[in-house]
PDB file of C-alpha atoms in Angstrom:
ATOM      1  CA  UNK A   1      83.212  -3.776  19.682  1.00  0.00           C
ATOM      2  CA  UNK A   2      82.765  -2.361  23.197  1.00  0.00           C
ATOM      3  CA  UNK A   3      79.257  -2.923  24.374  1.00  0.00           C
ATOM      4  CA  UNK A   4      76.906  -2.802  27.359  1.00  0.00           C
ATOM      5  CA  UNK A   5      73.874  -5.050  27.032  1.00  0.00           C
ATOM      6  CA  UNK A   6      70.659  -5.134  29.006  1.00  0.00           C
ATOM      7  CA  UNK A   7      67.992  -7.781  29.300  1.00  0.00           C
ATOM      8  CA  UNK A   8      65.100  -7.644  28.964  1.00  0.00           C
ATOM      9  CA  UNK A   9      64.456  -4.494  26.947  1.00  0.00           C
ATOM     10  CA  UNK A  10      60.797  -4.326  27.955  1.00  0.00           C
ATOM     11  CA  UNK A  11      59.094  -5.791  31.001  1.00  0.00           C
ATOM     12  CA  UNK A  12      55.603  -5.598  32.483  1.00  0.00           C
ATOM     13  CA  UNK A  13      55.065  -6.764  36.040  1.00  0.00           C
ATOM     14  CA  UNK A  14      52.299  -6.573  38.614  1.00  0.00           C
ATOM     15  CA  UNK A  15      52.717  -4.795  41.913  1.00  0.00           C
ATOM     16  CA  UNK A  16      54.306  -7.111  44.471  1.00  0.00           C
ATOM     17  CA  UNK A  17      56.108  -9.276  41.948  1.00  0.00           C
ATOM     18  CA  UNK A  18      59.880  -9.627  41.959  1.00  0.00           C
ATOM     19  CA  UNK A  19      61.882  -8.119  39.125  1.00  0.00           C
ATOM     20  CA  UNK A  20      65.347  -8.991  37.854  1.00  0.00           C
ATOM     21  CA  UNK A  21      67.120  -6.709  35.406  1.00  0.00           C
ATOM     22  CA  UNK A  22      70.396  -7.900  33.965  1.00  0.00           C
ATOM     23  CA  UNK A  23      73.358  -6.043  32.554  1.00  0.00           C
ATOM     24  CA  UNK A  24      76.504  -7.255  30.858  1.00  0.00           C
ATOM     25  CA  UNK A  25      79.646  -5.629  29.524  1.00  0.00           C
ATOM     26  CA  UNK A  26      82.485  -6.995  27.463  1.00  0.00           C
ATOM     27  CA  UNK A  27      85.114  -4.382  28.307  1.00  0.00           C
ATOM     28  CA  UNK A  28      86.346  -5.784  31.648  1.00  0.00           C
ATOM     29  CA  UNK A  29      85.428  -2.505  33.322  1.00  0.00           C
ATOM     30  CA  UNK A  30      85.657  -2.648  37.092  1.00  0.00           C
ATOM     31  CA  UNK A  31      82.960  -0.092  37.815  1.00  0.00           C
ATOM     32  CA  UNK A  32      79.328  -0.493  36.853  1.00  0.00           C
ATOM     33  CA  UNK A  33      76.179   1.507  37.586  1.00  0.00           C
ATOM     34  CA  UNK A  34      72.414   1.305  37.637  1.00  0.00           C
ATOM     35  CA  UNK A  35      70.324   4.397  36.915  1.00  0.00           C
ATOM     36  CA  UNK A  36      66.683   5.157  36.398  1.00  0.00           C
ATOM     37  CA  UNK A  37      65.321   7.804  34.070  1.00  0.00           C
ATOM     38  CA  UNK A  38      61.943   9.425  34.501  1.00  0.00           C
ATOM     39  CA  UNK A  39      60.328  11.974  32.169  1.00  0.00           C
ATOM     40  CA  UNK A  40      61.853  15.434  32.441  1.00  0.00           C
ATOM     41  CA  UNK A  41      64.640  14.287  34.698  1.00  0.00           C
ATOM     42  CA  UNK A  42      68.203  13.323  34.102  1.00  0.00           C
ATOM     43  CA  UNK A  43      69.466   9.965  35.197  1.00  0.00           C
ATOM     44  CA  UNK A  44      69.324   9.178  38.895  1.00  0.00           C
ATOM     45  CA  UNK A  45      71.907   6.831  40.343  1.00  0.00           C
ATOM     46  CA  UNK A  46      70.594   3.776  42.170  1.00  0.00           C
ATOM     47  CA  UNK A  47      73.760   1.779  42.862  1.00  0.00           C
ATOM     48  CA  UNK A  48      77.464   1.703  41.981  1.00  0.00           C
ATOM     49  CA  UNK A  49      79.536  -1.431  41.889  1.00  0.00           C
ATOM     50  CA  UNK A  50      83.297  -0.987  42.116  1.00  0.00           C
ATOM     51  CA  UNK A  51      84.002  -4.656  41.426  1.00  0.00           C
ATOM     52  CA  UNK A  52      82.720  -8.109  42.334  1.00  0.00           C
ATOM     53  CA  UNK A  53      80.819  -7.976  45.650  1.00  0.00           C
ATOM     54  CA  UNK A  54      81.806  -4.335  46.171  1.00  0.00           C
ATOM     55  CA  UNK A  55      78.618  -2.298  45.866  1.00  0.00           C
ATOM     56  CA  UNK A  56      77.594   1.110  47.178  1.00  0.00           C
ATOM     57  CA  UNK A  57      74.297   2.930  47.343  1.00  0.00           C
ATOM     58  CA  UNK A  58      73.676   5.813  45.034  1.00  0.00           C
ATOM     59  CA  UNK A  59      71.140   8.581  45.462  1.00  0.00           C
ATOM     60  CA  UNK A  60      67.954   6.489  45.366  1.00  0.00           C
ATOM     61  CA  UNK A  61      68.686   2.932  46.563  1.00  0.00           C
ATOM     62  CA  UNK A  62      65.466   2.395  48.493  1.00  0.00           C
ATOM     63  CA  UNK A  63      63.443  -0.490  47.099  1.00  0.00           C
ATOM     64  CA  UNK A  64      66.355  -1.872  45.098  1.00  0.00           C
ATOM     65  CA  UNK A  65      69.235  -4.222  45.618  1.00  0.00           C
ATOM     66  CA  UNK A  66      72.055  -5.355  43.370  1.00  0.00           C
ATOM     67  CA  UNK A  67      74.251  -8.344  42.794  1.00  0.00           C
ATOM     68  CA  UNK A  68      77.638  -8.571  41.138  1.00  0.00           C
ATOM     69  CA  UNK A  69      79.202 -12.016  41.219  1.00  0.00           C
ATOM     70  CA  UNK A  70      81.205 -11.671  38.012  1.00  0.00           C
ATOM     71  CA  UNK A  71      82.953  -8.558  36.760  1.00  0.00           C
ATOM     72  CA  UNK A  72      81.028  -8.599  33.472  1.00  0.00           C
ATOM     73  CA  UNK A  73      77.559  -8.930  34.998  1.00  0.00           C
ATOM     74  CA  UNK A  74      75.590  -6.588  37.234  1.00  0.00           C
ATOM     75  CA  UNK A  75      72.006  -7.286  38.249  1.00  0.00           C
ATOM     76  CA  UNK A  76      69.327  -4.998  39.655  1.00  0.00           C
ATOM     77  CA  UNK A  77      66.644  -6.635  41.789  1.00  0.00           C
ATOM     78  CA  UNK A  78      63.313  -5.235  42.854  1.00  0.00           C
ATOM     79  CA  UNK A  79      61.801  -7.283  45.646  1.00  0.00           C
ATOM     80  CA  UNK A  80      58.046  -6.728  45.555  1.00  0.00           C
ATOM     81  CA  UNK A  81      57.848  -4.105  42.842  1.00  0.00           C
ATOM     82  CA  UNK A  82      55.842  -0.939  43.340  1.00  0.00           C
ATOM     83  CA  UNK A  83      53.992   1.148  40.781  1.00  0.00           C
ATOM     84  CA  UNK A  84      56.327   4.091  41.405  1.00  0.00           C
ATOM     85  CA  UNK A  85      59.206   1.954  40.152  1.00  0.00           C
ATOM     86  CA  UNK A  86      57.801   2.186  36.654  1.00  0.00           C
ATOM     87  CA  UNK A  87      60.685   3.767  34.772  1.00  0.00           C
ATOM     88  CA  UNK A  88      63.439   3.237  32.253  1.00  0.00           C
ATOM     89  CA  UNK A  89      66.497   1.653  33.805  1.00  0.00           C
ATOM     90  CA  UNK A  90      69.978   2.115  32.412  1.00  0.00           C
ATOM     91  CA  UNK A  91      73.107   0.207  33.187  1.00  0.00           C
ATOM     92  CA  UNK A  92      76.548   1.656  32.565  1.00  0.00           C
ATOM     93  CA  UNK A  93      80.169   0.707  32.963  1.00  0.00           C
ATOM     94  CA  UNK A  94      83.112   3.048  33.174  1.00  0.00           C
ATOM     95  CA  UNK A  95      86.695   3.382  32.138  1.00  0.00           C
ATOM     96  CA  UNK A  96      88.001   6.205  34.279  1.00  0.00           C
ATOM     97  CA  UNK A  97      85.393   8.959  34.327  1.00  0.00           C
ATOM     98  CA  UNK A  98      83.773   8.088  30.991  1.00  0.00           C
ATOM     99  CA  UNK A  99      80.690   5.921  31.206  1.00  0.00           C
ATOM    100  CA  UNK A 100      79.287   3.615  28.558  1.00  0.00           C
ATOM    101  CA  UNK A 101      75.546   3.057  28.650  1.00  0.00           C
ATOM    102  CA  UNK A 102      73.332   0.158  27.748  1.00  0.00           C
ATOM    103  CA  UNK A 103      70.151   0.590  25.671  1.00  0.00           C
ATOM    104  CA  UNK A 104      67.860   0.592  28.702  1.00  0.00           C
ATOM    105  CA  UNK A 105      65.047  -1.550  30.085  1.00  0.00           C
ATOM    106  CA  UNK A 106      61.554  -0.094  30.099  1.00  0.00           C
ATOM    107  CA  UNK A 107      59.803  -1.476  33.197  1.00  0.00           C
ATOM    108  CA  UNK A 108      56.102  -1.052  33.793  1.00  0.00           C
ATOM    109  CA  UNK A 109      54.658  -2.050  37.162  1.00  0.00           C
ATOM    110  CA  UNK A 110      50.871  -2.356  37.100  1.00  0.00           C
TER     111      UNK A 110
ATOM    112  CA  UNK B   1      77.696  19.585  46.522  1.00  0.00           C
ATOM    113  CA  UNK B   2      77.941  19.488  42.768  1.00  0.00           C
ATOM    114  CA  UNK B   3      75.184  20.316  40.330  1.00  0.00           C
ATOM    115  CA  UNK B   4      74.518  20.795  36.630  1.00  0.00           C
ATOM    116  CA  UNK B   5      71.923  23.150  35.216  1.00  0.00           C
ATOM    117  CA  UNK B   6      70.610  23.078  31.680  1.00  0.00           C
ATOM    118  CA  UNK B   7      68.360  26.126  31.592  1.00  0.00           C
ATOM    119  CA  UNK B   8      66.553  25.246  28.364  1.00  0.00           C
ATOM    120  CA  UNK B   9      64.258  22.245  28.535  1.00  0.00           C
ATOM    121  CA  UNK B  10      63.433  22.527  24.826  1.00  0.00           C
ATOM    122  CA  UNK B  11      65.162  24.152  21.877  1.00  0.00           C
ATOM    123  CA  UNK B  12      63.736  24.330  18.384  1.00  0.00           C
ATOM    124  CA  UNK B  13      65.841  25.350  15.389  1.00  0.00           C
ATOM    125  CA  UNK B  14      65.552  25.079  11.642  1.00  0.00           C
ATOM    126  CA  UNK B  15      67.792  22.779   9.673  1.00  0.00           C
ATOM    127  CA  UNK B  16      71.043  24.454   8.719  1.00  0.00           C
ATOM    128  CA  UNK B  17      70.920  26.942  11.571  1.00  0.00           C
ATOM    129  CA  UNK B  18      73.597  27.197  14.219  1.00  0.00           C
ATOM    130  CA  UNK B  19      73.020  25.791  17.661  1.00  0.00           C
ATOM    131  CA  UNK B  20      74.072  26.464  21.211  1.00  0.00           C
ATOM    132  CA  UNK B  21      72.862  24.381  24.145  1.00  0.00           C
ATOM    133  CA  UNK B  22      73.708  25.880  27.498  1.00  0.00           C
ATOM    134  CA  UNK B  23      75.162  24.151  30.523  1.00  0.00           C
ATOM    135  CA  UNK B  24      76.215  25.639  33.856  1.00  0.00           C
ATOM    136  CA  UNK B  25      77.844  23.643  36.585  1.00  0.00           C
ATOM    137  CA  UNK B  26      78.647  24.026  40.242  1.00  0.00           C
ATOM    138  CA  UNK B  27      81.721  22.266  41.605  1.00  0.00           C
ATOM    139  CA  UNK B  28      84.480  23.317  43.943  1.00  0.00           C
ATOM    140  CA  UNK B  29      87.322  22.111  41.758  1.00  0.00           C
ATOM    141  CA  UNK B  30      87.821  21.561  38.053  1.00  0.00           C
ATOM    142  CA  UNK B  31      85.547  18.739  37.005  1.00  0.00           C
ATOM    143  CA  UNK B  32      85.476  16.390  34.091  1.00  0.00           C
ATOM    144  CA  UNK B  33      82.600  17.422  31.827  1.00  0.00           C
ATOM    145  CA  UNK B  34      80.691  15.517  29.194  1.00  0.00           C
ATOM    146  CA  UNK B  35      77.900  15.947  26.701  1.00  0.00           C
ATOM    147  CA  UNK B  36      75.814  12.881  25.979  1.00  0.00           C
ATOM    148  CA  UNK B  37      73.038  12.515  23.414  1.00  0.00           C
ATOM    149  CA  UNK B  38      69.998  10.279  23.714  1.00  0.00           C
ATOM    150  CA  UNK B  39      68.004   9.351  20.630  1.00  0.00           C
ATOM    151  CA  UNK B  40      64.463   8.040  21.108  1.00  0.00           C
ATOM    152  CA  UNK B  41      64.292   4.678  22.860  1.00  0.00           C
ATOM    153  CA  UNK B  42      68.068   4.411  23.069  1.00  0.00           C
ATOM    154  CA  UNK B  43      70.768   4.705  25.681  1.00  0.00           C
ATOM    155  CA  UNK B  44      73.088   7.646  26.085  1.00  0.00           C
ATOM    156  CA  UNK B  45      75.951   8.108  23.668  1.00  0.00           C
ATOM    157  CA  UNK B  46      79.011  10.218  24.332  1.00  0.00           C
ATOM    158  CA  UNK B  47      79.347  13.301  22.129  1.00  0.00           C
ATOM    159  CA  UNK B  48      82.449  14.808  23.664  1.00  0.00           C
ATOM    160  CA  UNK B  49      84.401  15.193  26.877  1.00  0.00           C
ATOM    161  CA  UNK B  50      86.597  17.735  28.591  1.00  0.00           C
ATOM    162  CA  UNK B  51      89.301  16.719  31.025  1.00  0.00           C
ATOM    163  CA  UNK B  52      91.860  19.522  30.809  1.00  0.00           C
ATOM    164  CA  UNK B  53      93.843  21.648  28.356  1.00  0.00           C
ATOM    165  CA  UNK B  54      92.328  23.411  25.365  1.00  0.00           C
ATOM    166  CA  UNK B  55      88.938  24.699  26.532  1.00  0.00           C
ATOM    167  CA  UNK B  56      87.353  23.993  23.144  1.00  0.00           C
ATOM    168  CA  UNK B  57      86.819  20.305  22.578  1.00  0.00           C
ATOM    169  CA  UNK B  58      85.654  18.648  19.405  1.00  0.00           C
ATOM    170  CA  UNK B  59      83.175  15.811  19.354  1.00  0.00           C
ATOM    171  CA  UNK B  60      81.388  13.608  16.910  1.00  0.00           C
ATOM    172  CA  UNK B  61      79.123  14.802  14.096  1.00  0.00           C
ATOM    173  CA  UNK B  62      80.472  18.367  14.097  1.00  0.00           C
ATOM    174  CA  UNK B  63      79.674  19.164  17.715  1.00  0.00           C
ATOM    175  CA  UNK B  64      82.048  21.129  19.899  1.00  0.00           C
ATOM    176  CA  UNK B  65      81.903  22.520  23.416  1.00  0.00           C
ATOM    177  CA  UNK B  66      83.734  25.248  25.245  1.00  0.00           C
ATOM    178  CA  UNK B  67      84.746  25.023  28.878  1.00  0.00           C
ATOM    179  CA  UNK B  68      84.832  28.240  30.869  1.00  0.00           C
ATOM    180  CA  UNK B  69      86.070  28.069  34.436  1.00  0.00           C
ATOM    181  CA  UNK B  70      85.282  31.717  35.084  1.00  0.00           C
ATOM    182  CA  UNK B  71      81.673  31.257  33.988  1.00  0.00           C
ATOM    183  CA  UNK B  72      81.316  27.676  35.264  1.00  0.00           C
ATOM    184  CA  UNK B  73      79.921  26.759  31.880  1.00  0.00           C
ATOM    185  CA  UNK B  74      80.302  24.079  29.245  1.00  0.00           C
ATOM    186  CA  UNK B  75      78.112  25.079  26.324  1.00  0.00           C
ATOM    187  CA  UNK B  76      77.589  22.807  23.336  1.00  0.00           C
ATOM    188  CA  UNK B  77      77.671  24.225  19.811  1.00  0.00           C
ATOM    189  CA  UNK B  78      77.169  23.152  16.259  1.00  0.00           C
ATOM    190  CA  UNK B  79      77.580  25.346  13.199  1.00  0.00           C
ATOM    191  CA  UNK B  80      74.825  23.789  11.098  1.00  0.00           C
ATOM    192  CA  UNK B  81      72.272  21.343  12.466  1.00  0.00           C
ATOM    193  CA  UNK B  82      70.639  18.489  10.604  1.00  0.00           C
ATOM    194  CA  UNK B  83      67.189  16.993  11.230  1.00  0.00           C
ATOM    195  CA  UNK B  84      68.912  13.840  12.526  1.00  0.00           C
ATOM    196  CA  UNK B  85      70.342  15.884  15.407  1.00  0.00           C
ATOM    197  CA  UNK B  86      66.890  15.909  16.989  1.00  0.00           C
ATOM    198  CA  UNK B  87      67.393  14.227  20.361  1.00  0.00           C
ATOM    199  CA  UNK B  88      67.829  14.933  24.053  1.00  0.00           C
ATOM    200  CA  UNK B  89      71.216  16.290  25.098  1.00  0.00           C
ATOM    201  CA  UNK B  90      72.611  15.873  28.587  1.00  0.00           C
ATOM    202  CA  UNK B  91      75.409  17.837  30.182  1.00  0.00           C
ATOM    203  CA  UNK B  92      77.202  15.686  32.751  1.00  0.00           C
ATOM    204  CA  UNK B  93      79.782  16.380  35.444  1.00  0.00           C
ATOM    205  CA  UNK B  94      82.198  13.984  37.061  1.00  0.00           C
ATOM    206  CA  UNK B  95      84.598  14.608  39.898  1.00  0.00           C
ATOM    207  CA  UNK B  96      88.163  13.813  38.963  1.00  0.00           C
ATOM    208  CA  UNK B  97      87.952  10.355  40.427  1.00  0.00           C
ATOM    209  CA  UNK B  98      85.868   7.362  39.497  1.00  0.00           C
ATOM    210  CA  UNK B  99      82.425   7.704  40.949  1.00  0.00           C
ATOM    211  CA  UNK B 100      79.142   9.384  40.679  1.00  0.00           C
ATOM    212  CA  UNK B 101      78.147  11.434  37.665  1.00  0.00           C
ATOM    213  CA  UNK B 102      75.861  14.414  38.054  1.00  0.00           C
ATOM    214  CA  UNK B 103      73.414  14.848  35.190  1.00  0.00           C
ATOM    215  CA  UNK B 104      71.601  17.908  34.007  1.00  0.00           C
ATOM    216  CA  UNK B 105      67.916  17.442  33.273  1.00  0.00           C
ATOM    217  CA  UNK B 106      68.535  17.450  29.553  1.00  0.00           C
ATOM    218  CA  UNK B 107      67.616  19.707  26.639  1.00  0.00           C
ATOM    219  CA  UNK B 108      65.285  18.339  23.997  1.00  0.00           C
ATOM    220  CA  UNK B 109      66.395  19.570  20.573  1.00  0.00           C
ATOM    221  CA  UNK B 110      63.900  19.638  17.728  1.00  0.00           C
ATOM    222  CA  UNK B 111      65.238  20.404  14.260  1.00  0.00           C
ATOM    223  CA  UNK B 112      62.640  21.208  11.626  1.00  0.00           C
ATOM    224  CA  UNK B 113      63.068  21.344   7.878  1.00  0.00           C
TER     225      UNK B 113
END
């Protein structure tokens, strides 16, 4: 069963704390993505990873960094989280142009 | 630059009625196009995709979409909606290489009994 998983599903942090969001996929897809979704907007791309240690900025990379040390795992890191990073974060992996999405992580930064 | 416009933020229809959700795109070539659905508190799920060929593509749960190059559109249709179709629908564009998707802002569909 092809699947993208995300941990944790819900997270509350205080401003200035570090945040680690984790994503896994069991399809051996080379390309993975991190998005954020805010009310009334579509998904905005934060980072793309084309394979292990091959990452590129998306549209809104400021305040975020990523790590991909294994093909099946892709992490999103917020160093010193800000209140405007409160959002729902989605991870995806792709086979060709089609993307497969995880269930999302709802992050609240107080 | 590429873009996707979903002109209707909200659509409300009665159960059993037909449905059309509109999508217009801007792209210099012929893109790959997708419709995704998002149920509350869930990730996005693929409804259907268009790569080439027959402009009418069939998806899951009775959904279909029609690609029109002349109108730069990819409208989603369903002949008879069910209350469980209530969700947010996203029209998505991809260039014909692996890379960045462009999302519309989504259309929230409410089906009432």
